[in-house]
Amino acid sequence: EAGVVQSPRYKIIEKKQPVAFWCNPISGHNTLYWYRQNLGQGPELLIRYENEEAVDDSQLPKDRFSAERLKGVDSTLKIQPAELGDSAVYLCASSSRTYTDTQYFGPGTRLTVL
Amino acid sequence: GQSLEQPSEVTAVEGAIVQINCTYQTSGFYGLSWYQQHDGGAPTFLSYNGLDGLEETGRFSSFLSRSDSYGYLLLQELQMKDSASYFCAVLKANRDDKIIFGKGTRLHILP
């Protein structure tokens, strides 16, 4: 069984540029999460999807971040424009049920904003 | 407010036993999970405690005491490959389900 797939693995951009991350969850997993992890910190939830519906986006900086999960499968997280403080690893995870079920994480995208 | 506290670093010797503690303060507590993350890798699930008591999975065990708002991860027969960061994560079941990760404990294994 394939795991959670994310691309790109690394991205370097200049501030004020846009950037997008893509995630394909494990087949059959209805719940998809986007996290941000800063160096030396734990993952911080940005948004959670149940199928195609964003059910928790309270931590998503909506002025510059957006996300979508068309057809309830893969998902895209976008930052526009990027700021220096957005440098972090962006992790995608999926689970078959919300939270109480095991979350499977992708390898992440390491974003560097110069 | 809500908070999770775990030690930032722990050092142990190969073959020994180590315990990583996690205390939490939150409303709507539902359960406690533990994740392992190697440098440059993705977090991987280790265990989940929804009820008080001990859960054992091979060399790893996890404990939860709801009355003390406390849990721990116990690693036995330590191996060099156990060198990683370990995160406790609180699952909240309130009006809005949430998961909150601690800052992680960096485990160093000495030969």
GROMACS .gro file of C-alpha atoms in nm:
model
  225
    1GLU     CA    1   0.000   0.000   0.000
    2ALA     CA    2   0.142   0.336  -0.100
    3GLY     CA    3   0.188   0.593   0.172
    4VAL     CA    4   0.105   0.961   0.171
    5VAL     CA    5   0.274   1.131  -0.123
    6GLN     CA    6   0.383   1.492  -0.116
    7SER     CA    7   0.555   1.711  -0.370
    8PRO     CA    8   0.781   1.888  -0.403
    9ARG     CA    9   1.015   1.767  -0.128
   10TYR     CA   10   1.207   2.093  -0.122
   11LYS     CA   11   1.123   2.444  -0.237
   12ILE     CA   12   1.327   2.761  -0.223
   13ILE     CA   13   1.157   3.088  -0.314
   14GLU     CA   14   1.201   3.457  -0.257
   15LYS     CA   15   0.964   3.643  -0.031
   16LYS     CA   16   0.645   3.771  -0.188
   17GLN     CA   17   0.646   3.483  -0.437
   18PRO     CA   18   0.363   3.227  -0.445
   19VAL     CA   19   0.417   2.861  -0.367
   20ALA     CA   20   0.199   2.550  -0.375
   21PHE     CA   21   0.229   2.209  -0.215
   22TRP     CA   22   0.052   1.895  -0.328
   23CYS     CA   23  -0.058   1.593  -0.126
   24ASN     CA   24  -0.206   1.259  -0.224
   25PRO     CA   25  -0.336   1.070   0.081
   26ILE     CA   26  -0.356   0.696   0.136
   27SER     CA   27  -0.631   0.546  -0.076
   28GLY     CA   28  -0.959   0.531   0.111
   29HIS     CA   29  -0.861   0.779   0.381
   30ASN     CA   30  -1.137   1.034   0.417
   31THR     CA   31  -0.956   1.267   0.656
   32LEU     CA   32  -0.666   1.480   0.538
   33TYR     CA   33  -0.456   1.717   0.747
   34TRP     CA   34  -0.205   1.987   0.664
   35TYR     CA   35   0.050   2.070   0.932
   36ARG     CA   36   0.333   2.318   0.960
   37GLN     CA   37   0.641   2.219   1.157
   38ASN     CA   38   0.903   2.470   1.256
   39LEU     CA   39   1.250   2.359   1.352
   40GLY     CA   40   1.255   2.206   1.699
   41GLN     CA   41   0.878   2.220   1.736
   42GLY     CA   42   0.591   1.980   1.703
   43PRO     CA   43   0.356   1.982   1.404
   44GLU     CA   44   0.093   2.255   1.414
   45LEU     CA   45  -0.238   2.181   1.246
   46LEU     CA   46  -0.331   2.425   0.969
   47ILE     CA   47  -0.641   2.263   0.823
   48ARG     CA   48  -0.836   1.939   0.837
   49TYR     CA   49  -1.059   1.799   0.565
   50GLU     CA   50  -1.333   1.542   0.594
   51ASN     CA   51  -1.369   1.429   0.234
   52GLU     CA   52  -1.385   1.757   0.038
   53GLU     CA   53  -1.509   1.970   0.330
   54ALA     CA   54  -1.270   2.181   0.535
   55VAL     CA   55  -1.400   2.120   0.887
   56ASP     CA   56  -1.124   2.288   1.086
   57ASP     CA   57  -0.923   2.575   0.940
   58SER     CA   58  -0.903   2.788   1.253
   59GLN     CA   59  -0.521   2.785   1.247
   60LEU     CA   60  -0.487   2.868   0.877
   61PRO     CA   61  -0.363   3.225   0.814
   62LYS     CA   62  -0.636   3.303   0.568
   63ASP     CA   63  -0.491   3.628   0.443
   64ARG     CA   64  -0.217   3.442   0.259
   65PHE     CA   65  -0.286   3.070   0.287
   66SER     CA   66  -0.547   2.873   0.098
   67ALA     CA   67  -0.619   2.506   0.052
   68GLU     CA   68  -0.845   2.288  -0.151
   69ARG     CA   69  -0.932   1.923  -0.173
   70LEU     CA   70  -1.124   1.874  -0.491
   71LYS     CA   71  -1.316   1.547  -0.522
   72GLY     CA   72  -1.213   1.456  -0.170
   73VAL     CA   73  -0.886   1.293  -0.269
   74ASP     CA   74  -0.566   1.490  -0.324
   75SER     CA   75  -0.515   1.836  -0.184
   76THR     CA   76  -0.319   2.153  -0.253
   77LEU     CA   77  -0.195   2.408  -0.002
   78LYS     CA   78  -0.098   2.750  -0.136
   79ILE     CA   79   0.082   3.047   0.011
   80GLN     CA   80   0.057   3.382  -0.165
   81PRO     CA   81   0.258   3.587  -0.103
   82ALA     CA   82   0.519   3.398   0.100
   83GLU     CA   83   0.692   3.569   0.393
   84LEU     CA   84   1.024   3.491   0.559
   85GLY     CA   85   0.843   3.344   0.859
   86ASP     CA   86   0.674   3.084   0.640
   87SER     CA   87   0.999   2.886   0.616
   88ALA     CA   88   0.912   2.549   0.768
   89VAL     CA   89   0.831   2.190   0.680
   90TYR     CA   90   0.475   2.144   0.556
   91LEU     CA   91   0.341   1.800   0.639
   92CYS     CA   92   0.037   1.628   0.501
   93ALA     CA   93  -0.126   1.340   0.686
   94SER     CA   94  -0.429   1.122   0.635
   95SER     CA   95  -0.641   0.887   0.841
   96SER     CA   96  -0.944   0.672   0.778
   97ARG     CA   97  -1.130   0.842   1.062
   98THR     CA   98  -1.088   1.169   1.242
   99TYR     CA   99  -0.814   1.199   1.501
  100THR     CA  100  -0.879   0.881   1.701
  101ASP     CA  101  -0.743   0.681   1.415
  102THR     CA  102  -0.376   0.660   1.333
  103GLN     CA  103  -0.249   0.947   1.122
  104TYR     CA  104  -0.007   0.859   0.845
  105PHE     CA  105   0.228   1.141   0.753
  106GLY     CA  106   0.390   1.216   0.422
  107PRO     CA  107   0.761   1.306   0.398
  108GLY     CA  108   0.683   1.678   0.398
  109THR     CA  109   0.789   1.975   0.189
  110ARG     CA  110   1.073   2.181   0.326
  111LEU     CA  111   1.009   2.544   0.231
  112THR     CA  112   1.281   2.806   0.247
  113VAL     CA  113   1.179   3.167   0.189
  114LEU     CA  114   1.470   3.402   0.115
  115GLY     CA  115  -0.576   2.775   2.807
  116GLN     CA  116  -0.409   2.458   2.698
  117SER     CA  117  -0.054   2.331   2.723
  118LEU     CA  118   0.158   2.023   2.683
  119GLU     CA  119   0.487   1.982   2.863
  120GLN     CA  120   0.753   1.726   2.782
  121PRO     CA  121   1.129   1.737   2.841
  122SER     CA  122   1.325   1.886   2.554
  123GLU     CA  123   1.602   1.626   2.568
  124VAL     CA  124   1.668   1.287   2.728
  125THR     CA  125   1.985   1.078   2.713
  126ALA     CA  126   2.004   0.705   2.775
  127VAL     CA  127   2.237   0.413   2.713
  128GLU     CA  128   2.187   0.143   2.453
  129GLY     CA  129   2.006  -0.156   2.602
  130ALA     CA  130   1.858   0.047   2.887
  131ILE     CA  131   1.505   0.168   2.958
  132VAL     CA  132   1.392   0.530   2.925
  133GLN     CA  133   1.069   0.707   3.013
  134ILE     CA  134   0.949   1.025   2.843
  135ASN     CA  135   0.686   1.213   3.038
  136CYS     CA  136   0.408   1.433   2.909
  137THR     CA  137   0.180   1.651   3.118
  138TYR     CA  138  -0.110   1.836   2.969
  139GLN     CA  139  -0.364   2.097   3.056
  140THR     CA  140  -0.664   2.121   2.830
  141SER     CA  141  -1.041   2.110   2.821
  142GLY     CA  142  -1.227   1.840   2.635
  143PHE     CA  143  -0.947   1.586   2.665
  144TYR     CA  144  -1.016   1.271   2.465
  145GLY     CA  145  -0.690   1.081   2.439
  146LEU     CA  146  -0.312   1.093   2.413
  147SER     CA  147  -0.101   0.979   2.120
  148TRP     CA  148   0.272   0.935   2.076
  149TYR     CA  149   0.468   0.986   1.755
  150GLN     CA  150   0.831   0.924   1.665
  151GLN     CA  151   1.021   1.141   1.418
  152HIS     CA  152   1.373   1.079   1.293
  153ASP     CA  153   1.575   1.371   1.161
  154GLY     CA  154   1.447   1.470   0.820
  155GLY     CA  155   1.169   1.212   0.839
  156ALA     CA  156   0.796   1.214   0.886
  157PRO     CA  157   0.627   1.155   1.222
  158THR     CA  158   0.518   0.794   1.264
  159PHE     CA  159   0.249   0.675   1.501
  160LEU     CA  160   0.361   0.476   1.805
  161SER     CA  161   0.065   0.443   2.039
  162TYR     CA  162  -0.266   0.582   2.157
  163ASN     CA  163  -0.420   0.590   2.506
  164GLY     CA  164  -0.790   0.664   2.530
  165LEU     CA  165  -0.832   0.507   2.871
  166ASP     CA  166  -0.624   0.508   3.188
  167GLY     CA  167  -0.358   0.244   3.205
  168LEU     CA  168  -0.077   0.091   3.010
  169GLU     CA  169  -0.071   0.004   2.641
  170GLU     CA  170   0.212  -0.220   2.525
  171THR     CA  171   0.341  -0.261   2.172
  172GLY     CA  172   0.664  -0.455   2.155
  173ARG     CA  173   0.947  -0.259   2.312
  174PHE     CA  174   0.728   0.050   2.349
  175SER     CA  175   0.463   0.109   2.613
  176SER     CA  176   0.251   0.412   2.685
  177PHE     CA  177   0.065   0.506   3.000
  178LEU     CA  178  -0.214   0.750   3.074
  179SER     CA  179  -0.359   0.886   3.397
  180ARG     CA  180  -0.652   1.116   3.326
  181SER     CA  181  -0.685   1.220   3.689
  182ASP     CA  182  -0.324   1.341   3.690
  183SER     CA  183  -0.333   1.482   3.333
  184TYR     CA  184  -0.018   1.282   3.276
  185GLY     CA  185   0.117   1.023   3.042
  186TYR     CA  186   0.446   0.868   2.952
  187LEU     CA  187   0.616   0.670   2.680
  188LEU     CA  188   0.841   0.386   2.794
  189LEU     CA  189   1.107   0.251   2.561
  190GLN     CA  190   1.280  -0.073   2.660
  191GLU     CA  191   1.594  -0.244   2.529
  192LEU     CA  192   1.701   0.078   2.367
  193GLN     CA  193   1.864   0.055   2.027
  194MET     CA  194   2.067   0.316   1.844
  195LYS     CA  195   1.788   0.346   1.587
  196ASP     CA  196   1.560   0.476   1.865
  197SER     CA  197   1.752   0.804   1.854
  198ALA     CA  198   1.478   1.041   1.740
  199SER     CA  199   1.231   1.301   1.859
  200TYR     CA  200   0.920   1.183   2.038
  201PHE     CA  201   0.600   1.387   2.045
  202CYS     CA  202   0.300   1.349   2.267
  203ALA     CA  203  -0.023   1.477   2.116
  204VAL     CA  204  -0.348   1.553   2.290
  205LEU     CA  205  -0.672   1.474   2.114
  206LYS     CA  206  -0.952   1.708   2.212
  207ALA     CA  207  -1.315   1.624   2.167
  208ASN     CA  208  -1.504   1.944   2.217
  209ARG     CA  209  -1.725   2.132   1.982
  210ASP     CA  210  -1.430   2.130   1.748
  211ASP     CA  211  -1.216   1.817   1.748
  212LYS     CA  212  -0.849   1.908   1.758
  213ILE     CA  213  -0.510   1.749   1.793
  214ILE     CA  214  -0.231   1.942   1.961
  215PHE     CA  215   0.129   1.826   1.949
  216GLY     CA  216   0.388   1.891   2.216
  217LYS     CA  217   0.725   2.040   2.129
  218GLY     CA  218   0.891   1.702   2.132
  219THR     CA  219   1.161   1.525   2.331
  220ARG     CA  220   1.491   1.462   2.162
  221LEU     CA  221   1.619   1.117   2.269
  222HIS     CA  222   1.995   1.061   2.251
  223ILE     CA  223   2.122   0.704   2.275
  224LEU     CA  224   2.477   0.644   2.391
  225PRO     CA  225   2.663   0.324   2.294
   0.00000   0.00000   0.00000
